[in-house]
Amino acid sequence: DAGVIQSPRHEVTEMGQEVTLRCKPISGHNSLFWYRQTMMRGLELLIYFNNNVPIDDSGMPEDRFSAKMPNASFSTLKIQPSEPRDSAVYFCASIKAGSNQPQHFGDGTRLSIL
Amino acid sequence: AQTVTQSQPEMSVQEAETVTLSCTYDTSESDYYLFWYKQPPSRQMILVIRQEAYKQQNATENRFSVNFQKAAKSFSLKISDSQLGDAAMYFCAYRRNSGGYQKVTFGTGTKLQVIP
């Protein structure tokens, strides 16, 4: 079975550029989560979706960050404009809502903003 | 709000020995799940073990076992016969069991070093 698929695996870009991270959840999973991991702040939940609808976006740092889930098999996290402090590893995870299973994580995107 | 605390930023263990990683949590819920995830240098987040709060029996997965103390809100992970491949960050996590509510709260992690 394919797991959660994230792309790109690495992204290096200059400050001010737009960055788009992509995620394909596991088929049949209807809850999707975006996390950010840094040394300073650990693993932070940015936003999560249930049935393509954003349920909790209280972790989104500021208006420069936006996330969409246009359908059950695809989500994006966009940063515009990007700043050096956005450098982190961004994880996507998915789960079937109501199940007793744990979240399944993608391999993450390492983002470096120069 | 739920919180998860891992009070040991770093731990070390001799290969083949046993080590216990601590985790405490705070919640007013009675029905929830607890998890331990492993994150090796490859940065994948790998589920190690999970525990349902309504089950009194401690979960075990091969060399990994937990000591779940519900009243004390404690959920420690014991790794027996430690191997070099166990070296990683370990995260304790909590999720309440409430219909469609799926938000997970993670601890800050414990970095485990395995000494050959």
PDB file of N, CA, C and O in Angstrom, chain B residues 15-89:
ATOM      1  N   GLU B  15      24.329  -0.773  24.395  1.00  0.00           N
ATOM      2  CA  GLU B  15      23.749  -1.812  23.535  1.00  0.00           C
ATOM      3  C   GLU B  15      23.451  -3.054  24.366  1.00  0.00           C
ATOM      4  O   GLU B  15      24.245  -3.432  25.240  1.00  0.00           O
ATOM      5  N   ALA B  16      22.298  -3.654  24.120  1.00  0.00           N
ATOM      6  CA  ALA B  16      21.800  -4.857  24.790  1.00  0.00           C
ATOM      7  C   ALA B  16      21.185  -4.586  26.169  1.00  0.00           C
ATOM      8  O   ALA B  16      20.594  -5.501  26.761  1.00  0.00           O
ATOM      9  N   GLU B  17      21.311  -3.363  26.658  1.00  0.00           N
ATOM     10  CA  GLU B  17      20.705  -3.031  27.944  1.00  0.00           C
ATOM     11  C   GLU B  17      19.275  -2.520  27.747  1.00  0.00           C
ATOM     12  O   GLU B  17      18.787  -2.403  26.618  1.00  0.00           O
ATOM     13  N   THR B  18      18.646  -2.214  28.868  1.00  0.00           N
ATOM     14  CA  THR B  18      17.256  -1.746  28.861  1.00  0.00           C
ATOM     15  C   THR B  18      17.207  -0.265  29.229  1.00  0.00           C
ATOM     16  O   THR B  18      17.973   0.177  30.094  1.00  0.00           O
ATOM     17  N   VAL B  19      16.332   0.458  28.596  1.00  0.00           N
ATOM     18  CA  VAL B  19      16.174   1.883  28.893  1.00  0.00           C
ATOM     19  C   VAL B  19      14.687   2.220  28.946  1.00  0.00           C
ATOM     20  O   VAL B  19      13.875   1.595  28.247  1.00  0.00           O
ATOM     21  N   THR B  20      14.347   3.174  29.796  1.00  0.00           N
ATOM     22  CA  THR B  20      12.947   3.613  29.926  1.00  0.00           C
ATOM     23  C   THR B  20      12.857   5.104  29.665  1.00  0.00           C
ATOM     24  O   THR B  20      13.573   5.896  30.283  1.00  0.00           O
ATOM     25  N   LEU B  21      11.982   5.467  28.751  1.00  0.00           N
ATOM     26  CA  LEU B  21      11.734   6.857  28.422  1.00  0.00           C
ATOM     27  C   LEU B  21      10.420   7.297  29.081  1.00  0.00           C
ATOM     28  O   LEU B  21       9.414   6.588  28.999  1.00  0.00           O
ATOM     29  N   SER B  22      10.439   8.459  29.684  1.00  0.00           N
ATOM     30  CA  SER B  22       9.284   8.922  30.460  1.00  0.00           C
ATOM     31  C   SER B  22       8.368   9.821  29.646  1.00  0.00           C
ATOM     32  O   SER B  22       8.821  10.559  28.762  1.00  0.00           O
ATOM     33  N   CYS B  23       7.103   9.759  29.996  1.00  0.00           N
ATOM     34  CA  CYS B  23       6.110  10.641  29.381  1.00  0.00           C
ATOM     35  C   CYS B  23       4.962  10.823  30.371  1.00  0.00           C
ATOM     36  O   CYS B  23       4.469   9.846  30.934  1.00  0.00           O
ATOM     37  N   THR B  24       4.580  12.051  30.584  1.00  0.00           N
ATOM     38  CA  THR B  24       3.362  12.325  31.349  1.00  0.00           C
ATOM     39  C   THR B  24       2.464  13.215  30.511  1.00  0.00           C
ATOM     40  O   THR B  24       2.919  13.907  29.596  1.00  0.00           O
ATOM     41  N   TYR B  25       1.188  13.173  30.816  1.00  0.00           N
ATOM     42  CA  TYR B  25       0.231  13.946  30.021  1.00  0.00           C
ATOM     43  C   TYR B  25      -0.839  14.495  30.952  1.00  0.00           C
ATOM     44  O   TYR B  25      -1.004  14.027  32.094  1.00  0.00           O
ATOM     45  N   ASP B  26      -1.524  15.469  30.454  1.00  0.00           N
ATOM     46  CA  ASP B  26      -2.577  16.086  31.248  1.00  0.00           C
ATOM     47  C   ASP B  26      -3.841  16.125  30.406  1.00  0.00           C
ATOM     48  O   ASP B  26      -3.831  16.641  29.283  1.00  0.00           O
ATOM     49  N   THR B  27      -4.925  15.567  30.929  1.00  0.00           N
ATOM     50  CA  THR B  27      -6.187  15.577  30.217  1.00  0.00           C
ATOM     51  C   THR B  27      -7.325  15.397  31.214  1.00  0.00           C
ATOM     52  O   THR B  27      -7.136  14.816  32.271  1.00  0.00           O
ATOM     53  N   SER B  28      -8.478  15.896  30.835  1.00  0.00           N
ATOM     54  CA  SER B  28      -9.680  15.663  31.641  1.00  0.00           C
ATOM     55  C   SER B  28     -10.549  14.577  31.015  1.00  0.00           C
ATOM     56  O   SER B  28     -11.603  14.233  31.558  1.00  0.00           O
ATOM     57  N   GLU B  29     -10.116  14.065  29.874  1.00  0.00           N
ATOM     58  CA  GLU B  29     -10.852  13.009  29.188  1.00  0.00           C
ATOM     59  C   GLU B  29     -10.581  11.663  29.851  1.00  0.00           C
ATOM     60  O   GLU B  29      -9.554  11.473  30.506  1.00  0.00           O
ATOM     61  N   SER B  30     -11.504  10.733  29.643  1.00  0.00           N
ATOM     62  CA  SER B  30     -11.301   9.388  30.177  1.00  0.00           C
ATOM     63  C   SER B  30     -11.021   8.376  29.072  1.00  0.00           C
ATOM     64  O   SER B  30     -10.503   7.295  29.336  1.00  0.00           O
ATOM     65  N   ASP B  31     -11.348   8.751  27.854  1.00  0.00           N
ATOM     66  CA  ASP B  31     -11.173   7.837  26.726  1.00  0.00           C
ATOM     67  C   ASP B  31     -10.224   8.494  25.718  1.00  0.00           C
ATOM     68  O   ASP B  31     -10.563   9.530  25.135  1.00  0.00           O
ATOM     69  N   TYR B  32      -9.089   7.865  25.530  1.00  0.00           N
ATOM     70  CA  TYR B  32      -8.098   8.468  24.645  1.00  0.00           C
ATOM     71  C   TYR B  32      -7.087   7.406  24.234  1.00  0.00           C
ATOM     72  O   TYR B  32      -7.125   6.260  24.710  1.00  0.00           O
ATOM     73  N   TYR B  33      -6.200   7.813  23.343  1.00  0.00           N
ATOM     74  CA  TYR B  33      -5.128   6.944  22.885  1.00  0.00           C
ATOM     75  C   TYR B  33      -3.786   7.605  23.205  1.00  0.00           C
ATOM     76  O   TYR B  33      -3.660   8.826  23.189  1.00  0.00           O
ATOM     77  N   LEU B  34      -2.813   6.754  23.425  1.00  0.00           N
ATOM     78  CA  LEU B  34      -1.441   7.220  23.619  1.00  0.00           C
ATOM     79  C   LEU B  34      -0.536   6.475  22.648  1.00  0.00           C
ATOM     80  O   LEU B  34      -0.754   5.289  22.364  1.00  0.00           O
ATOM     81  N   PHE B  35       0.468   7.174  22.163  1.00  0.00           N
ATOM     82  CA  PHE B  35       1.360   6.601  21.166  1.00  0.00           C
ATOM     83  C   PHE B  35       2.807   6.951  21.490  1.00  0.00           C
ATOM     84  O   PHE B  35       3.099   7.984  22.080  1.00  0.00           O
ATOM     85  N   TRP B  36       3.692   6.098  21.055  1.00  0.00           N
ATOM     86  CA  TRP B  36       5.105   6.421  20.971  1.00  0.00           C
ATOM     87  C   TRP B  36       5.516   6.310  19.495  1.00  0.00           C
ATOM     88  O   TRP B  36       5.281   5.283  18.857  1.00  0.00           O
ATOM     89  N   TYR B  37       6.145   7.399  19.020  1.00  0.00           N
ATOM     90  CA  TYR B  37       6.684   7.421  17.673  1.00  0.00           C
ATOM     91  C   TYR B  37       8.203   7.494  17.757  1.00  0.00           C
ATOM     92  O   TYR B  37       8.766   8.127  18.648  1.00  0.00           O
ATOM     93  N   LYS B  38       8.848   6.893  16.777  1.00  0.00           N
ATOM     94  CA  LYS B  38      10.302   6.940  16.649  1.00  0.00           C
ATOM     95  C   LYS B  38      10.646   7.744  15.406  1.00  0.00           C
ATOM     96  O   LYS B  38      10.040   7.545  14.348  1.00  0.00           O
ATOM     97  N   GLN B  39      11.617   8.652  15.539  1.00  0.00           N
ATOM     98  CA  GLN B  39      12.078   9.409  14.383  1.00  0.00           C
ATOM     99  C   GLN B  39      13.590   9.244  14.248  1.00  0.00           C
ATOM    100  O   GLN B  39      14.360   9.912  14.927  1.00  0.00           O
ATOM    101  N   PRO B  40      14.037   8.340  13.392  1.00  0.00           N
ATOM    102  CA  PRO B  40      15.483   8.173  13.170  1.00  0.00           C
ATOM    103  C   PRO B  40      16.034   9.343  12.366  1.00  0.00           C
ATOM    104  O   PRO B  40      15.274  10.207  11.940  1.00  0.00           O
ATOM    105  N   PRO B  41      17.348   9.369  12.145  1.00  0.00           N
ATOM    106  CA  PRO B  41      17.941  10.473  11.360  1.00  0.00           C
ATOM    107  C   PRO B  41      17.340  10.623   9.964  1.00  0.00           C
ATOM    108  O   PRO B  41      17.386  11.701   9.385  1.00  0.00           O
ATOM    109  N   SER B  42      16.779   9.572   9.446  1.00  0.00           N
ATOM    110  CA  SER B  42      16.124   9.673   8.133  1.00  0.00           C
ATOM    111  C   SER B  42      14.869  10.539   8.178  1.00  0.00           C
ATOM    112  O   SER B  42      14.295  10.844   7.139  1.00  0.00           O
ATOM    113  N   ARG B  43      14.459  10.926   9.390  1.00  0.00           N
ATOM    114  CA  ARG B  43      13.343  11.819   9.740  1.00  0.00           C
ATOM    115  C   ARG B  43      11.947  11.227   9.536  1.00  0.00           C
ATOM    116  O   ARG B  43      10.947  11.901   9.784  1.00  0.00           O
ATOM    117  N   GLN B  44      11.847   9.978   9.134  1.00  0.00           N
ATOM    118  CA  GLN B  44      10.516   9.356   9.082  1.00  0.00           C
ATOM    119  C   GLN B  44       9.920   9.294  10.479  1.00  0.00           C
ATOM    120  O   GLN B  44      10.635   9.109  11.456  1.00  0.00           O
ATOM    121  N   MET B  45       8.631   9.416  10.573  1.00  0.00           N
ATOM    122  CA  MET B  45       7.920   9.257  11.841  1.00  0.00           C
ATOM    123  C   MET B  45       7.307   7.859  11.825  1.00  0.00           C
ATOM    124  O   MET B  45       6.402   7.577  11.050  1.00  0.00           O
ATOM    125  N   ILE B  46       7.813   7.012  12.707  1.00  0.00           N
ATOM    126  CA  ILE B  46       7.433   5.599  12.700  1.00  0.00           C
ATOM    127  C   ILE B  46       6.716   5.280  13.999  1.00  0.00           C
ATOM    128  O   ILE B  46       7.233   5.539  15.086  1.00  0.00           O
ATOM    129  N   LEU B  47       5.535   4.703  13.896  1.00  0.00           N
ATOM    130  CA  LEU B  47       4.811   4.306  15.097  1.00  0.00           C
ATOM    131  C   LEU B  47       5.514   3.127  15.751  1.00  0.00           C
ATOM    132  O   LEU B  47       5.806   2.129  15.100  1.00  0.00           O
ATOM    133  N   VAL B  48       5.777   3.254  17.041  1.00  0.00           N
ATOM    134  CA  VAL B  48       6.409   2.182  17.794  1.00  0.00           C
ATOM    135  C   VAL B  48       5.368   1.338  18.509  1.00  0.00           C
ATOM    136  O   VAL B  48       5.382   0.102  18.437  1.00  0.00           O
ATOM    137  N   ILE B  49       4.450   2.014  19.198  1.00  0.00           N
ATOM    138  CA  ILE B  49       3.487   1.297  20.036  1.00  0.00           C
ATOM    139  C   ILE B  49       2.335   2.232  20.361  1.00  0.00           C
ATOM    140  O   ILE B  49       2.502   3.456  20.361  1.00  0.00           O
ATOM    141  N   ARG B  50       1.169   1.664  20.608  1.00  0.00           N
ATOM    142  CA  ARG B  50       0.031   2.479  21.004  1.00  0.00           C
ATOM    143  C   ARG B  50      -0.733   1.792  22.127  1.00  0.00           C
ATOM    144  O   ARG B  50      -0.676   0.573  22.283  1.00  0.00           O
ATOM    145  N   GLN B  51      -1.463   2.611  22.874  1.00  0.00           N
ATOM    146  CA  GLN B  51      -2.213   2.133  24.036  1.00  0.00           C
ATOM    147  C   GLN B  51      -3.571   2.806  24.047  1.00  0.00           C
ATOM    148  O   GLN B  51      -3.649   4.029  23.893  1.00  0.00           O
ATOM    149  N   GLU B  52      -4.624   2.030  24.200  1.00  0.00           N
ATOM    150  CA  GLU B  52      -5.953   2.600  24.393  1.00  0.00           C
ATOM    151  C   GLU B  52      -6.178   2.782  25.883  1.00  0.00           C
ATOM    152  O   GLU B  52      -5.904   1.862  26.664  1.00  0.00           O
ATOM    153  N   ALA B  53      -6.679   3.921  26.287  1.00  0.00           N
ATOM    154  CA  ALA B  53      -6.800   4.238  27.709  1.00  0.00           C
ATOM    155  C   ALA B  53      -7.747   3.291  28.445  1.00  0.00           C
ATOM    156  O   ALA B  53      -7.593   3.069  29.650  1.00  0.00           O
ATOM    157  N   TYR B  54      -8.721   2.729  27.752  1.00  0.00           N
ATOM    158  CA  TYR B  54      -9.688   1.859  28.433  1.00  0.00           C
ATOM    159  C   TYR B  54      -9.118   0.467  28.681  1.00  0.00           C
ATOM    160  O   TYR B  54      -9.714  -0.339  29.393  1.00  0.00           O
ATOM    161  N   LYS B  55      -7.972   0.183  28.094  1.00  0.00           N
ATOM    162  CA  LYS B  55      -7.349  -1.124  28.306  1.00  0.00           C
ATOM    163  C   LYS B  55      -6.352  -1.037  29.466  1.00  0.00           C
ATOM    164  O   LYS B  55      -5.454  -0.207  29.458  1.00  0.00           O
ATOM    165  N   GLN B  56      -6.530  -1.892  30.436  1.00  0.00           N
ATOM    166  CA  GLN B  56      -5.627  -1.868  31.579  1.00  0.00           C
ATOM    167  C   GLN B  56      -4.295  -2.539  31.276  1.00  0.00           C
ATOM    168  O   GLN B  56      -3.263  -2.191  31.840  1.00  0.00           O
ATOM    169  N   GLN B  57      -4.349  -3.500  30.358  1.00  0.00           N
ATOM    170  CA  GLN B  57      -3.126  -4.237  30.044  1.00  0.00           C
ATOM    171  C   GLN B  57      -2.168  -3.349  29.268  1.00  0.00           C
ATOM    172  O   GLN B  57      -2.555  -2.678  28.316  1.00  0.00           O
ATOM    173  N   ASN B  58      -0.907  -3.399  29.684  1.00  0.00           N
ATOM    174  CA  ASN B  58       0.114  -2.615  28.997  1.00  0.00           C
ATOM    175  C   ASN B  58       0.416  -3.210  27.636  1.00  0.00           C
ATOM    176  O   ASN B  58       0.579  -4.418  27.492  1.00  0.00           O
ATOM    177  N   ALA B  59       0.540  -2.320  26.632  1.00  0.00           N
ATOM    178  CA  ALA B  59       0.842  -2.782  25.280  1.00  0.00           C
ATOM    179  C   ALA B  59       2.299  -3.226  25.178  1.00  0.00           C
ATOM    180  O   ALA B  59       3.188  -2.674  25.851  1.00  0.00           O
ATOM    181  N   THR B  60       2.529  -4.214  24.343  1.00  0.00           N
ATOM    182  CA  THR B  60       3.896  -4.653  24.056  1.00  0.00           C
ATOM    183  C   THR B  60       4.019  -4.917  22.553  1.00  0.00           C
ATOM    184  O   THR B  60       3.065  -5.357  21.911  1.00  0.00           O
ATOM    185  N   GLU B  61       5.197  -4.622  22.027  1.00  0.00           N
ATOM    186  CA  GLU B  61       5.528  -4.902  20.632  1.00  0.00           C
ATOM    187  C   GLU B  61       6.987  -5.353  20.608  1.00  0.00           C
ATOM    188  O   GLU B  61       7.909  -4.551  20.584  1.00  0.00           O
ATOM    189  N   ASN B  62       7.170  -6.660  20.645  1.00  0.00           N
ATOM    190  CA  ASN B  62       8.516  -7.227  20.622  1.00  0.00           C
ATOM    191  C   ASN B  62       9.351  -6.659  21.771  1.00  0.00           C
ATOM    192  O   ASN B  62       9.016  -6.866  22.937  1.00  0.00           O
ATOM    193  N   ARG B  63      10.421  -5.912  21.473  1.00  0.00           N
ATOM    194  CA  ARG B  63      11.295  -5.417  22.539  1.00  0.00           C
ATOM    195  C   ARG B  63      10.760  -4.146  23.199  1.00  0.00           C
ATOM    196  O   ARG B  63      11.382  -3.621  24.133  1.00  0.00           O
ATOM    197  N   PHE B  64       9.653  -3.645  22.695  1.00  0.00           N
ATOM    198  CA  PHE B  64       9.095  -2.394  23.197  1.00  0.00           C
ATOM    199  C   PHE B  64       7.863  -2.677  24.050  1.00  0.00           C
ATOM    200  O   PHE B  64       6.990  -3.434  23.643  1.00  0.00           O
ATOM    201  N   SER B  65       7.806  -2.055  25.201  1.00  0.00           N
ATOM    202  CA  SER B  65       6.632  -2.191  26.057  1.00  0.00           C
ATOM    203  C   SER B  65       6.393  -0.860  26.756  1.00  0.00           C
ATOM    204  O   SER B  65       7.284  -0.017  26.830  1.00  0.00           O
ATOM    205  N   VAL B  66       5.173  -0.709  27.234  1.00  0.00           N
ATOM    206  CA  VAL B  66       4.841   0.523  27.949  1.00  0.00           C
ATOM    207  C   VAL B  66       4.411   0.202  29.358  1.00  0.00           C
ATOM    208  O   VAL B  66       3.974  -0.905  29.668  1.00  0.00           O
ATOM    209  N   ASN B  67       4.563   1.192  30.219  1.00  0.00           N
ATOM    210  CA  ASN B  67       4.014   1.152  31.561  1.00  0.00           C
ATOM    211  C   ASN B  67       2.992   2.279  31.623  1.00  0.00           C
ATOM    212  O   ASN B  67       3.346   3.459  31.766  1.00  0.00           O
ATOM    213  N   PHE B  68       1.732   1.908  31.485  1.00  0.00           N
ATOM    214  CA  PHE B  68       0.638   2.869  31.434  1.00  0.00           C
ATOM    215  C   PHE B  68       0.011   2.965  32.806  1.00  0.00           C
ATOM    216  O   PHE B  68      -0.569   1.984  33.314  1.00  0.00           O
ATOM    217  N   GLN B  69       0.108   4.132  33.414  1.00  0.00           N
ATOM    218  CA  GLN B  69      -0.464   4.388  34.725  1.00  0.00           C
ATOM    219  C   GLN B  69      -1.525   5.482  34.542  1.00  0.00           C
ATOM    220  O   GLN B  69      -1.204   6.684  34.567  1.00  0.00           O
ATOM    221  N   LYS B  70      -2.776   5.071  34.369  1.00  0.00           N
ATOM    222  CA  LYS B  70      -3.816   6.030  34.015  1.00  0.00           C
ATOM    223  C   LYS B  70      -4.053   7.063  35.106  1.00  0.00           C
ATOM    224  O   LYS B  70      -4.201   8.256  34.832  1.00  0.00           O
ATOM    225  N   ALA B  71      -4.092   6.622  36.343  1.00  0.00           N
ATOM    226  CA  ALA B  71      -4.366   7.558  37.446  1.00  0.00           C
ATOM    227  C   ALA B  71      -3.248   8.595  37.561  1.00  0.00           C
ATOM    228  O   ALA B  71      -3.501   9.769  37.838  1.00  0.00           O
ATOM    229  N   ALA B  72      -2.045   8.160  37.347  1.00  0.00           N
ATOM    230  CA  ALA B  72      -0.897   9.061  37.427  1.00  0.00           C
ATOM    231  C   ALA B  72      -0.672   9.804  36.131  1.00  0.00           C
ATOM    232  O   ALA B  72       0.194  10.692  36.070  1.00  0.00           O
ATOM    233  N   LYS B  73      -1.399   9.442  35.074  1.00  0.00           N
ATOM    234  CA  LYS B  73      -1.240  10.052  33.750  1.00  0.00           C
ATOM    235  C   LYS B  73       0.213   9.946  33.293  1.00  0.00           C
ATOM    236  O   LYS B  73       0.854  10.932  32.901  1.00  0.00           O
ATOM    237  N   SER B  74       0.674   8.719  33.338  1.00  0.00           N
ATOM    238  CA  SER B  74       2.050   8.435  32.977  1.00  0.00           C
ATOM    239  C   SER B  74       2.070   7.335  31.922  1.00  0.00           C
ATOM    240  O   SER B  74       1.288   6.378  31.989  1.00  0.00           O
ATOM    241  N   PHE B  75       2.983   7.456  30.973  1.00  0.00           N
ATOM    242  CA  PHE B  75       3.020   6.520  29.851  1.00  0.00           C
ATOM    243  C   PHE B  75       4.470   6.356  29.432  1.00  0.00           C
ATOM    244  O   PHE B  75       4.929   6.976  28.475  1.00  0.00           O
ATOM    245  N   SER B  76       5.220   5.512  30.095  1.00  0.00           N
ATOM    246  CA  SER B  76       6.641   5.359  29.801  1.00  0.00           C
ATOM    247  C   SER B  76       6.872   4.222  28.809  1.00  0.00           C
ATOM    248  O   SER B  76       6.095   3.269  28.734  1.00  0.00           O
ATOM    249  N   LEU B  77       7.950   4.347  28.075  1.00  0.00           N
ATOM    250  CA  LEU B  77       8.328   3.363  27.060  1.00  0.00           C
ATOM    251  C   LEU B  77       9.593   2.645  27.506  1.00  0.00           C
ATOM    252  O   LEU B  77      10.596   3.291  27.825  1.00  0.00           O
ATOM    253  N   LYS B  78       9.544   1.323  27.535  1.00  0.00           N
ATOM    254  CA  LYS B  78      10.707   0.527  27.883  1.00  0.00           C
ATOM    255  C   LYS B  78      11.212  -0.176  26.628  1.00  0.00           C
ATOM    256  O   LYS B  78      10.446  -0.837  25.921  1.00  0.00           O
ATOM    257  N   ILE B  79      12.492  -0.007  26.385  1.00  0.00           N
ATOM    258  CA  ILE B  79      13.137  -0.684  25.258  1.00  0.00           C
ATOM    259  C   ILE B  79      14.109  -1.697  25.850  1.00  0.00           C
ATOM    260  O   ILE B  79      15.055  -1.324  26.566  1.00  0.00           O
ATOM    261  N   SER B  80      13.863  -2.948  25.576  1.00  0.00           N
ATOM    262  CA  SER B  80      14.722  -4.026  26.087  1.00  0.00           C
ATOM    263  C   SER B  80      15.722  -4.446  25.017  1.00  0.00           C
ATOM    264  O   SER B  80      15.464  -4.310  23.820  1.00  0.00           O
ATOM    265  N   ASP B  81      16.885  -4.947  25.483  1.00  0.00           N
ATOM    266  CA  ASP B  81      17.893  -5.443  24.544  1.00  0.00           C
ATOM    267  C   ASP B  81      18.153  -4.394  23.455  1.00  0.00           C
ATOM    268  O   ASP B  81      18.011  -4.655  22.251  1.00  0.00           O
ATOM    269  N   SER B  82      18.516  -3.205  23.872  1.00  0.00           N
ATOM    270  CA  SER B  82      18.665  -2.081  22.949  1.00  0.00           C
ATOM    271  C   SER B  82      19.632  -2.407  21.818  1.00  0.00           C
ATOM    272  O   SER B  82      20.677  -3.042  22.019  1.00  0.00           O
ATOM    273  N   GLN B  83      19.270  -1.947  20.639  1.00  0.00           N
ATOM    274  CA  GLN B  83      20.084  -2.149  19.450  1.00  0.00           C
ATOM    275  C   GLN B  83      20.498  -0.810  18.866  1.00  0.00           C
ATOM    276  O   GLN B  83      19.855   0.216  19.117  1.00  0.00           O
ATOM    277  N   LEU B  84      21.569  -0.841  18.087  1.00  0.00           N
ATOM    278  CA  LEU B  84      22.066   0.404  17.499  1.00  0.00           C
ATOM    279  C   LEU B  84      20.983   1.100  16.672  1.00  0.00           C
ATOM    280  O   LEU B  84      20.905   2.329  16.628  1.00  0.00           O
ATOM    281  N   GLY B  85      20.136   0.314  16.055  1.00  0.00           N
ATOM    282  CA  GLY B  85      19.070   0.881  15.235  1.00  0.00           C
ATOM    283  C   GLY B  85      17.968   1.554  16.038  1.00  0.00           C
ATOM    284  O   GLY B  85      17.091   2.203  15.467  1.00  0.00           O
ATOM    285  N   ASP B  86      18.024   1.429  17.344  1.00  0.00           N
ATOM    286  CA  ASP B  86      17.030   2.111  18.184  1.00  0.00           C
ATOM    287  C   ASP B  86      17.391   3.573  18.414  1.00  0.00           C
ATOM    288  O   ASP B  86      16.573   4.336  18.934  1.00  0.00           O
ATOM    289  N   ALA B  87      18.574   3.957  18.043  1.00  0.00           N
ATOM    290  CA  ALA B  87      18.988   5.352  18.224  1.00  0.00           C
ATOM    291  C   ALA B  87      18.104   6.248  17.380  1.00  0.00           C
ATOM    292  O   ALA B  87      18.009   6.074  16.155  1.00  0.00           O
ATOM    293  N   ALA B  88      17.446   7.194  18.040  1.00  0.00           N
ATOM    294  CA  ALA B  88      16.470   8.046  17.357  1.00  0.00           C
ATOM    295  C   ALA B  88      15.898   9.040  18.349  1.00  0.00           C
ATOM    296  O   ALA B  88      16.185   8.987  19.544  1.00  0.00           O
ATOM    297  N   MET B  89      15.054   9.936  17.819  1.00  0.00           N
ATOM    298  CA  MET B  89      14.189  10.745  18.677  1.00  0.00           C
ATOM    299  C   MET B  89      12.913   9.953  18.914  1.00  0.00           C
ATOM    300  O   MET B  89      12.376   9.337  17.989  1.00  0.00           O
TER     301      MET B  89
END
